[in-house]
Amino acid sequence: MKTGSQKLDDRSKDSAMKKSKFVFLLLLITAVFDDNEVKAQEYKHEAGGMLGTSFYLGDANRTRFYLHPGFAGGVLYRYNINFHWAAKTSLLAGEVSGSTRDVNNVFPLEQQTSFNRIFIDWGGQVEFNFLPFSDKFSYKDTKPYTPYVFAGIGATFATGNKFFLNTNVPVGIGVKYKIKERMNIGFEFSVRKLFRDDFDAVEKNADWDLDAPYGIKSSIFKNQDWYSLTMISLTWDFGIRHDPCCE
């Protein structure tokens, strides 16, 4: 049976444990929502342009990257949430093309076809910087360069006699570097997954095309077309952050 002093000691331990848990939780919340971290980037916004190349992956090109590359370009806007996170939106246009003569597949009745499309890509992505990205705040161990990854959702419209409009899911990697104050250069590679199989079918009422070329309809995860973008960007920072008390 515990004595009065032992019970008091147990209460003290329980109280100390509860205080430790509270302090740990408080520190965790502070680390996640630290105002210095949230407000860390000196400028809230970036805007600029992108130039690069695009290529297609589908029934006429299963695995060969940069086969028949086309020109791509557009504009982007990025909101810098903090050192590690940013939200980006872009409006891009590019060209993709392909030919069944480039693949070893034997299509029904040995039919052959080729296509060329101009596409417009609009969407938004969330970016994660692996390093705390800034050319200031060195006391927080920030770096003027960082690799990053991103993912998001968008929409693709493409020209041709056969109308094409579909959702895309972009996933990619990149690296960015602050050339000087307020100016950034970036390089990124991404793939856009589409949810239809007729990105490479441009003619209406064709006797045969690359929309289910074997007569087997695709599913949401199988036999869908893709395209890829390799882009260099140049952006300008603006919208300096202010202390909330002084805005």
mmCIF file of C-alpha atoms in Angstrom:
data_model
loop_
_atom_site.group_PDB
_atom_site.id
_atom_site.type_symbol
_atom_site.label_atom_id
_atom_site.label_comp_id
_atom_site.label_asym_id
_atom_site.label_seq_id
_atom_site.Cartn_x
_atom_site.Cartn_y
_atom_site.Cartn_z
ATOM 1 C CA MET A 1 0.000 0.000 0.000
ATOM 2 C CA LYS A 2 1.349 3.435 -0.976
ATOM 3 C CA THR A 3 2.118 5.970 1.687
ATOM 4 C CA GLY A 4 1.003 9.593 1.521
ATOM 5 C CA SER A 5 4.437 10.717 0.367
ATOM 6 C CA GLN A 6 4.440 8.109 -2.439
ATOM 7 C CA LYS A 7 0.999 9.232 -3.627
ATOM 8 C CA LEU A 8 2.210 12.835 -3.630
ATOM 9 C CA ASP A 9 5.276 11.806 -5.596
ATOM 10 C CA ASP A 10 3.055 9.980 -8.151
ATOM 11 C CA ARG A 11 0.866 13.053 -8.519
ATOM 12 C CA SER A 12 3.963 15.166 -9.104
ATOM 13 C CA LYS A 13 5.174 12.753 -11.768
ATOM 14 C CA ASP A 14 1.752 12.767 -13.481
ATOM 15 C CA SER A 15 1.690 16.550 -13.374
ATOM 16 C CA ALA A 16 5.213 16.748 -14.784
ATOM 17 C CA MET A 17 4.279 14.280 -17.543
ATOM 18 C CA LYS A 18 1.199 16.286 -18.487
ATOM 19 C CA LYS A 19 3.239 19.490 -18.555
ATOM 20 C CA SER A 20 5.878 17.821 -20.747
ATOM 21 C CA LYS A 21 3.204 16.641 -23.206
ATOM 22 C CA PHE A 22 1.658 20.108 -23.283
ATOM 23 C CA VAL A 23 5.040 21.757 -23.903
ATOM 24 C CA PHE A 24 5.836 19.228 -26.658
ATOM 25 C CA LEU A 25 2.468 19.847 -28.336
ATOM 26 C CA LEU A 26 2.976 23.598 -28.063
ATOM 27 C CA LEU A 27 6.436 23.344 -29.624
ATOM 28 C CA LEU A 28 5.059 21.166 -32.428
ATOM 29 C CA ILE A 29 2.268 23.630 -33.196
ATOM 30 C CA THR A 30 4.772 26.500 -33.062
ATOM 31 C CA ALA A 31 7.114 24.689 -35.457
ATOM 32 C CA VAL A 32 4.312 24.061 -37.963
ATOM 33 C CA PHE A 33 2.646 27.452 -37.744
ATOM 34 C CA ASP A 34 5.639 29.594 -36.829
ATOM 35 C CA ASP A 35 4.889 33.057 -38.195
ATOM 36 C CA ASN A 36 8.557 33.584 -39.046
ATOM 37 C CA GLU A 37 8.447 30.486 -41.222
ATOM 38 C CA VAL A 38 5.080 31.280 -42.802
ATOM 39 C CA LYS A 39 6.179 34.843 -43.559
ATOM 40 C CA ALA A 40 9.754 33.840 -44.342
ATOM 41 C CA GLN A 41 9.921 34.540 -48.054
ATOM 42 C CA GLU A 42 10.567 38.247 -48.562
ATOM 43 C CA TYR A 43 8.306 38.419 -51.630
ATOM 44 C CA LYS A 44 4.924 36.755 -51.861
ATOM 45 C CA HIS A 45 4.584 36.498 -55.648
ATOM 46 C CA GLU A 46 6.485 35.512 -58.784
ATOM 47 C CA ALA A 47 5.489 35.906 -62.417
ATOM 48 C CA GLY A 48 7.295 35.178 -65.646
ATOM 49 C CA GLY A 49 7.592 33.040 -68.726
ATOM 50 C CA MET A 50 8.580 29.493 -69.712
ATOM 51 C CA LEU A 51 10.127 28.087 -72.888
ATOM 52 C CA GLY A 52 11.033 24.549 -73.781
ATOM 53 C CA THR A 53 10.014 21.421 -75.595
ATOM 54 C CA SER A 54 7.156 18.915 -75.528
ATOM 55 C CA PHE A 55 6.683 15.342 -76.674
ATOM 56 C CA TYR A 56 3.962 12.695 -76.696
ATOM 57 C CA LEU A 57 3.673 9.220 -75.172
ATOM 58 C CA GLY A 58 0.917 6.858 -76.336
ATOM 59 C CA ASP A 59 0.061 4.185 -78.874
ATOM 60 C CA ALA A 60 2.508 5.635 -81.411
ATOM 61 C CA ASN A 61 5.319 6.072 -78.859
ATOM 62 C CA ARG A 62 5.340 3.958 -75.724
ATOM 63 C CA THR A 63 8.777 4.598 -74.232
ATOM 64 C CA ARG A 64 11.012 6.881 -76.322
ATOM 65 C CA PHE A 65 11.481 10.257 -74.666
ATOM 66 C CA TYR A 66 11.900 13.320 -76.909
ATOM 67 C CA LEU A 67 10.757 11.511 -80.033
ATOM 68 C CA HIS A 68 9.501 14.210 -82.448
ATOM 69 C CA PRO A 69 9.914 17.066 -79.916
ATOM 70 C CA GLY A 70 7.874 20.207 -80.436
ATOM 71 C CA PHE A 71 8.163 23.781 -79.221
ATOM 72 C CA ALA A 72 6.399 24.780 -75.989
ATOM 73 C CA GLY A 73 6.061 28.059 -74.101
ATOM 74 C CA GLY A 74 3.823 30.076 -71.837
ATOM 75 C CA VAL A 75 3.439 32.117 -68.688
ATOM 76 C CA LEU A 76 3.361 31.231 -64.996
ATOM 77 C CA TYR A 77 2.478 32.715 -61.629
ATOM 78 C CA ARG A 78 3.764 31.392 -58.298
ATOM 79 C CA TYR A 79 2.668 32.240 -54.745
ATOM 80 C CA ASN A 80 5.437 31.591 -52.221
ATOM 81 C CA ILE A 81 3.841 30.283 -49.044
ATOM 82 C CA ASN A 82 7.115 29.863 -47.154
ATOM 83 C CA PHE A 83 10.676 28.563 -47.647
ATOM 84 C CA HIS A 84 9.504 25.069 -48.609
ATOM 85 C CA TRP A 85 6.034 25.407 -50.142
ATOM 86 C CA ALA A 86 4.657 27.285 -53.145
ATOM 87 C CA ALA A 87 1.498 27.207 -55.264
ATOM 88 C CA LYS A 88 1.830 27.705 -59.019
ATOM 89 C CA THR A 89 -0.489 28.179 -61.975
ATOM 90 C CA SER A 90 0.531 28.227 -65.639
ATOM 91 C CA LEU A 91 -0.911 28.683 -69.111
ATOM 92 C CA LEU A 92 1.147 26.886 -71.752
ATOM 93 C CA ALA A 93 0.945 25.948 -75.411
ATOM 94 C CA GLY A 94 2.938 23.343 -77.282
ATOM 95 C CA GLU A 95 3.110 20.920 -80.181
ATOM 96 C CA VAL A 96 3.062 17.113 -80.167
ATOM 97 C CA SER A 97 3.284 14.661 -83.036
ATOM 98 C CA GLY A 98 3.749 10.966 -83.647
ATOM 99 C CA SER A 99 3.730 8.190 -86.229
ATOM 100 C CA THR A 100 3.004 4.472 -85.982
ATOM 101 C CA ARG A 101 6.023 3.887 -88.248
ATOM 102 C CA ASP A 102 8.242 4.714 -85.276
ATOM 103 C CA VAL A 103 7.092 1.703 -83.243
ATOM 104 C CA ASN A 104 7.463 -2.046 -83.645
ATOM 105 C CA ASN A 105 3.802 -2.754 -82.892
ATOM 106 C CA VAL A 106 1.788 -4.480 -85.597
ATOM 107 C CA PHE A 107 -1.593 -2.776 -85.827
ATOM 108 C CA PRO A 108 -4.763 -4.376 -87.248
ATOM 109 C CA LEU A 109 -4.480 -4.953 -91.031
ATOM 110 C CA GLU A 110 -0.983 -3.381 -90.752
ATOM 111 C CA GLN A 111 -2.557 0.057 -90.879
ATOM 112 C CA GLN A 112 -0.401 3.139 -90.347
ATOM 113 C CA THR A 113 -1.178 6.689 -89.306
ATOM 114 C CA SER A 114 0.470 9.840 -88.050
ATOM 115 C CA PHE A 115 -0.743 12.976 -86.296
ATOM 116 C CA ASN A 116 0.212 16.486 -85.286
ATOM 117 C CA ARG A 117 -1.520 18.629 -82.661
ATOM 118 C CA ILE A 118 -1.195 22.033 -81.057
ATOM 119 C CA PHE A 119 -2.329 21.904 -77.431
ATOM 120 C CA ILE A 120 -3.101 24.410 -74.688
ATOM 121 C CA ASP A 121 -2.403 23.422 -71.091
ATOM 122 C CA TRP A 122 -3.824 25.290 -68.112
ATOM 123 C CA GLY A 123 -3.522 24.131 -64.525
ATOM 124 C CA GLY A 124 -2.226 24.535 -61.012
ATOM 125 C CA GLN A 125 0.383 22.702 -58.980
ATOM 126 C CA VAL A 126 1.727 22.605 -55.441
ATOM 127 C CA GLU A 127 5.520 22.663 -55.173
ATOM 128 C CA PHE A 128 7.766 21.391 -52.370
ATOM 129 C CA ASN A 129 11.315 22.784 -52.144
ATOM 130 C CA PHE A 130 13.788 20.321 -50.628
ATOM 131 C CA LEU A 131 15.946 23.188 -49.341
ATOM 132 C CA PRO A 132 14.728 26.389 -47.625
ATOM 133 C CA PHE A 133 14.667 28.654 -50.679
ATOM 134 C CA SER A 134 15.703 32.309 -50.283
ATOM 135 C CA ASP A 135 18.712 34.520 -50.941
ATOM 136 C CA LYS A 136 18.264 36.113 -47.516
ATOM 137 C CA PHE A 137 17.636 34.836 -43.967
ATOM 138 C CA SER A 138 20.997 33.036 -43.835
ATOM 139 C CA TYR A 139 20.514 32.603 -40.078
ATOM 140 C CA LYS A 140 17.778 30.108 -41.031
ATOM 141 C CA ASP A 141 20.240 28.252 -43.294
ATOM 142 C CA THR A 142 18.395 29.278 -46.471
ATOM 143 C CA LYS A 143 19.832 28.593 -49.914
ATOM 144 C CA PRO A 144 19.512 30.562 -53.183
ATOM 145 C CA TYR A 145 18.931 27.254 -54.990
ATOM 146 C CA THR A 146 16.830 24.147 -54.443
ATOM 147 C CA PRO A 147 15.542 21.027 -56.182
ATOM 148 C CA TYR A 148 11.776 20.623 -55.943
ATOM 149 C CA VAL A 149 8.906 18.309 -56.821
ATOM 150 C CA PHE A 150 5.357 19.219 -57.806
ATOM 151 C CA ALA A 151 1.952 17.757 -58.587
ATOM 152 C CA GLY A 152 -1.448 19.185 -59.398
ATOM 153 C CA ILE A 153 -4.370 19.132 -61.794
ATOM 154 C CA GLY A 154 -5.129 20.872 -65.063
ATOM 155 C CA ALA A 155 -6.986 20.842 -68.374
ATOM 156 C CA THR A 156 -5.778 20.182 -71.911
ATOM 157 C CA PHE A 157 -7.363 21.458 -75.123
ATOM 158 C CA ALA A 158 -5.950 20.329 -78.481
ATOM 159 C CA THR A 159 -6.575 21.355 -82.085
ATOM 160 C CA GLY A 160 -7.656 19.007 -84.854
ATOM 161 C CA ASN A 161 -10.779 17.966 -86.733
ATOM 162 C CA LYS A 162 -11.624 15.788 -83.743
ATOM 163 C CA PHE A 163 -12.265 18.006 -80.703
ATOM 164 C CA PHE A 164 -10.143 17.202 -77.631
ATOM 165 C CA LEU A 165 -10.680 18.546 -74.118
ATOM 166 C CA ASN A 166 -9.630 16.562 -71.066
ATOM 167 C CA THR A 167 -8.355 16.727 -67.511
ATOM 168 C CA ASN A 168 -4.630 16.208 -66.970
ATOM 169 C CA VAL A 169 -2.608 15.375 -63.868
ATOM 170 C CA PRO A 170 0.899 16.905 -63.932
ATOM 171 C CA VAL A 171 3.761 15.418 -61.908
ATOM 172 C CA GLY A 172 7.324 16.656 -62.132
ATOM 173 C CA ILE A 173 10.698 17.604 -60.735
ATOM 174 C CA GLY A 174 12.787 20.723 -61.105
ATOM 175 C CA VAL A 175 15.492 22.988 -59.792
ATOM 176 C CA LYS A 176 15.432 26.756 -59.282
ATOM 177 C CA TYR A 177 18.088 29.354 -58.559
ATOM 178 C CA LYS A 178 18.026 33.033 -57.631
ATOM 179 C CA ILE A 179 20.191 34.780 -60.221
ATOM 180 C CA LYS A 180 20.003 37.971 -58.213
ATOM 181 C CA GLU A 181 17.551 39.714 -55.921
ATOM 182 C CA ARG A 182 14.008 39.295 -57.238
ATOM 183 C CA MET A 183 15.062 37.297 -60.317
ATOM 184 C CA ASN A 184 14.836 33.485 -60.545
ATOM 185 C CA ILE A 185 15.694 30.922 -63.175
ATOM 186 C CA GLY A 186 14.253 27.426 -63.166
ATOM 187 C CA PHE A 187 14.397 24.148 -65.055
ATOM 188 C CA GLU A 188 11.724 21.462 -64.769
ATOM 189 C CA PHE A 189 10.617 18.198 -66.323
ATOM 190 C CA SER A 190 7.037 16.989 -66.039
ATOM 191 C CA VAL A 191 4.623 14.445 -67.458
ATOM 192 C CA ARG A 192 0.898 15.074 -67.905
ATOM 193 C CA LYS A 193 -1.391 12.066 -67.592
ATOM 194 C CA LEU A 194 -4.570 12.297 -69.647
ATOM 195 C CA PHE A 195 -7.757 10.312 -69.073
ATOM 196 C CA ARG A 196 -8.599 9.604 -72.701
ATOM 197 C CA ASP A 197 -6.948 7.567 -75.461
ATOM 198 C CA ASP A 198 -7.635 9.898 -78.398
ATOM 199 C CA PHE A 199 -5.051 12.650 -77.892
ATOM 200 C CA ASP A 200 -3.322 11.076 -80.920
ATOM 201 C CA ALA A 201 -6.540 10.754 -82.993
ATOM 202 C CA VAL A 202 -7.114 14.024 -84.844
ATOM 203 C CA GLU A 203 -9.566 13.115 -87.616
ATOM 204 C CA LYS A 204 -13.348 12.761 -87.244
ATOM 205 C CA ASN A 205 -15.049 9.567 -88.431
ATOM 206 C CA ALA A 206 -11.786 7.920 -89.448
ATOM 207 C CA ASP A 207 -12.030 4.251 -90.464
ATOM 208 C CA TRP A 208 -9.152 3.531 -88.079
ATOM 209 C CA ASP A 209 -7.115 5.660 -85.697
ATOM 210 C CA LEU A 210 -5.170 5.490 -82.441
ATOM 211 C CA ASP A 211 -8.240 5.754 -80.214
ATOM 212 C CA ALA A 212 -8.303 2.118 -79.017
ATOM 213 C CA PRO A 213 -6.418 0.916 -82.133
ATOM 214 C CA TYR A 214 -6.948 -2.777 -81.249
ATOM 215 C CA GLY A 215 -10.645 -2.293 -80.561
ATOM 216 C CA ILE A 216 -10.147 -2.656 -76.805
ATOM 217 C CA LYS A 217 -11.484 0.318 -74.896
ATOM 218 C CA SER A 218 -9.081 1.744 -72.326
ATOM 219 C CA SER A 219 -9.820 2.137 -68.631
ATOM 220 C CA ILE A 220 -8.985 5.074 -66.395
ATOM 221 C CA PHE A 221 -5.578 3.585 -65.549
ATOM 222 C CA LYS A 222 -4.787 1.715 -68.760
ATOM 223 C CA ASN A 223 -3.891 2.741 -72.319
ATOM 224 C CA GLN A 224 -4.285 6.463 -71.681
ATOM 225 C CA ASP A 225 -2.199 9.057 -73.516
ATOM 226 C CA TRP A 226 0.433 11.259 -71.901
ATOM 227 C CA TYR A 227 2.578 14.198 -72.911
ATOM 228 C CA SER A 228 5.658 15.712 -71.373
ATOM 229 C CA LEU A 229 7.130 19.193 -70.982
ATOM 230 C CA THR A 230 10.757 20.189 -70.396
ATOM 231 C CA MET A 231 10.827 23.893 -69.581
ATOM 232 C CA ILE A 232 13.184 26.693 -68.590
ATOM 233 C CA SER A 233 11.542 29.550 -66.682
ATOM 234 C CA LEU A 234 12.514 33.098 -65.801
ATOM 235 C CA THR A 235 10.469 34.828 -63.091
ATOM 236 C CA TRP A 236 10.417 38.135 -61.239
ATOM 237 C CA ASP A 237 9.533 38.514 -57.551
ATOM 238 C CA PHE A 238 7.045 41.147 -56.410
ATOM 239 C CA GLY A 239 4.654 41.907 -53.559
ATOM 240 C CA ILE A 240 6.979 42.390 -50.617
ATOM 241 C CA ARG A 241 5.721 41.025 -47.312
ATOM 242 C CA HIS A 242 4.951 43.416 -44.451
ATOM 243 C CA ASP A 243 4.503 42.863 -40.767
ATOM 244 C CA PRO A 244 0.721 42.476 -40.149
ATOM 245 C CA CYS A 245 0.864 45.288 -37.588
ATOM 246 C CA CYS A 246 2.043 47.737 -40.214
ATOM 247 C CA GLU A 247 -0.126 46.854 -43.199
#
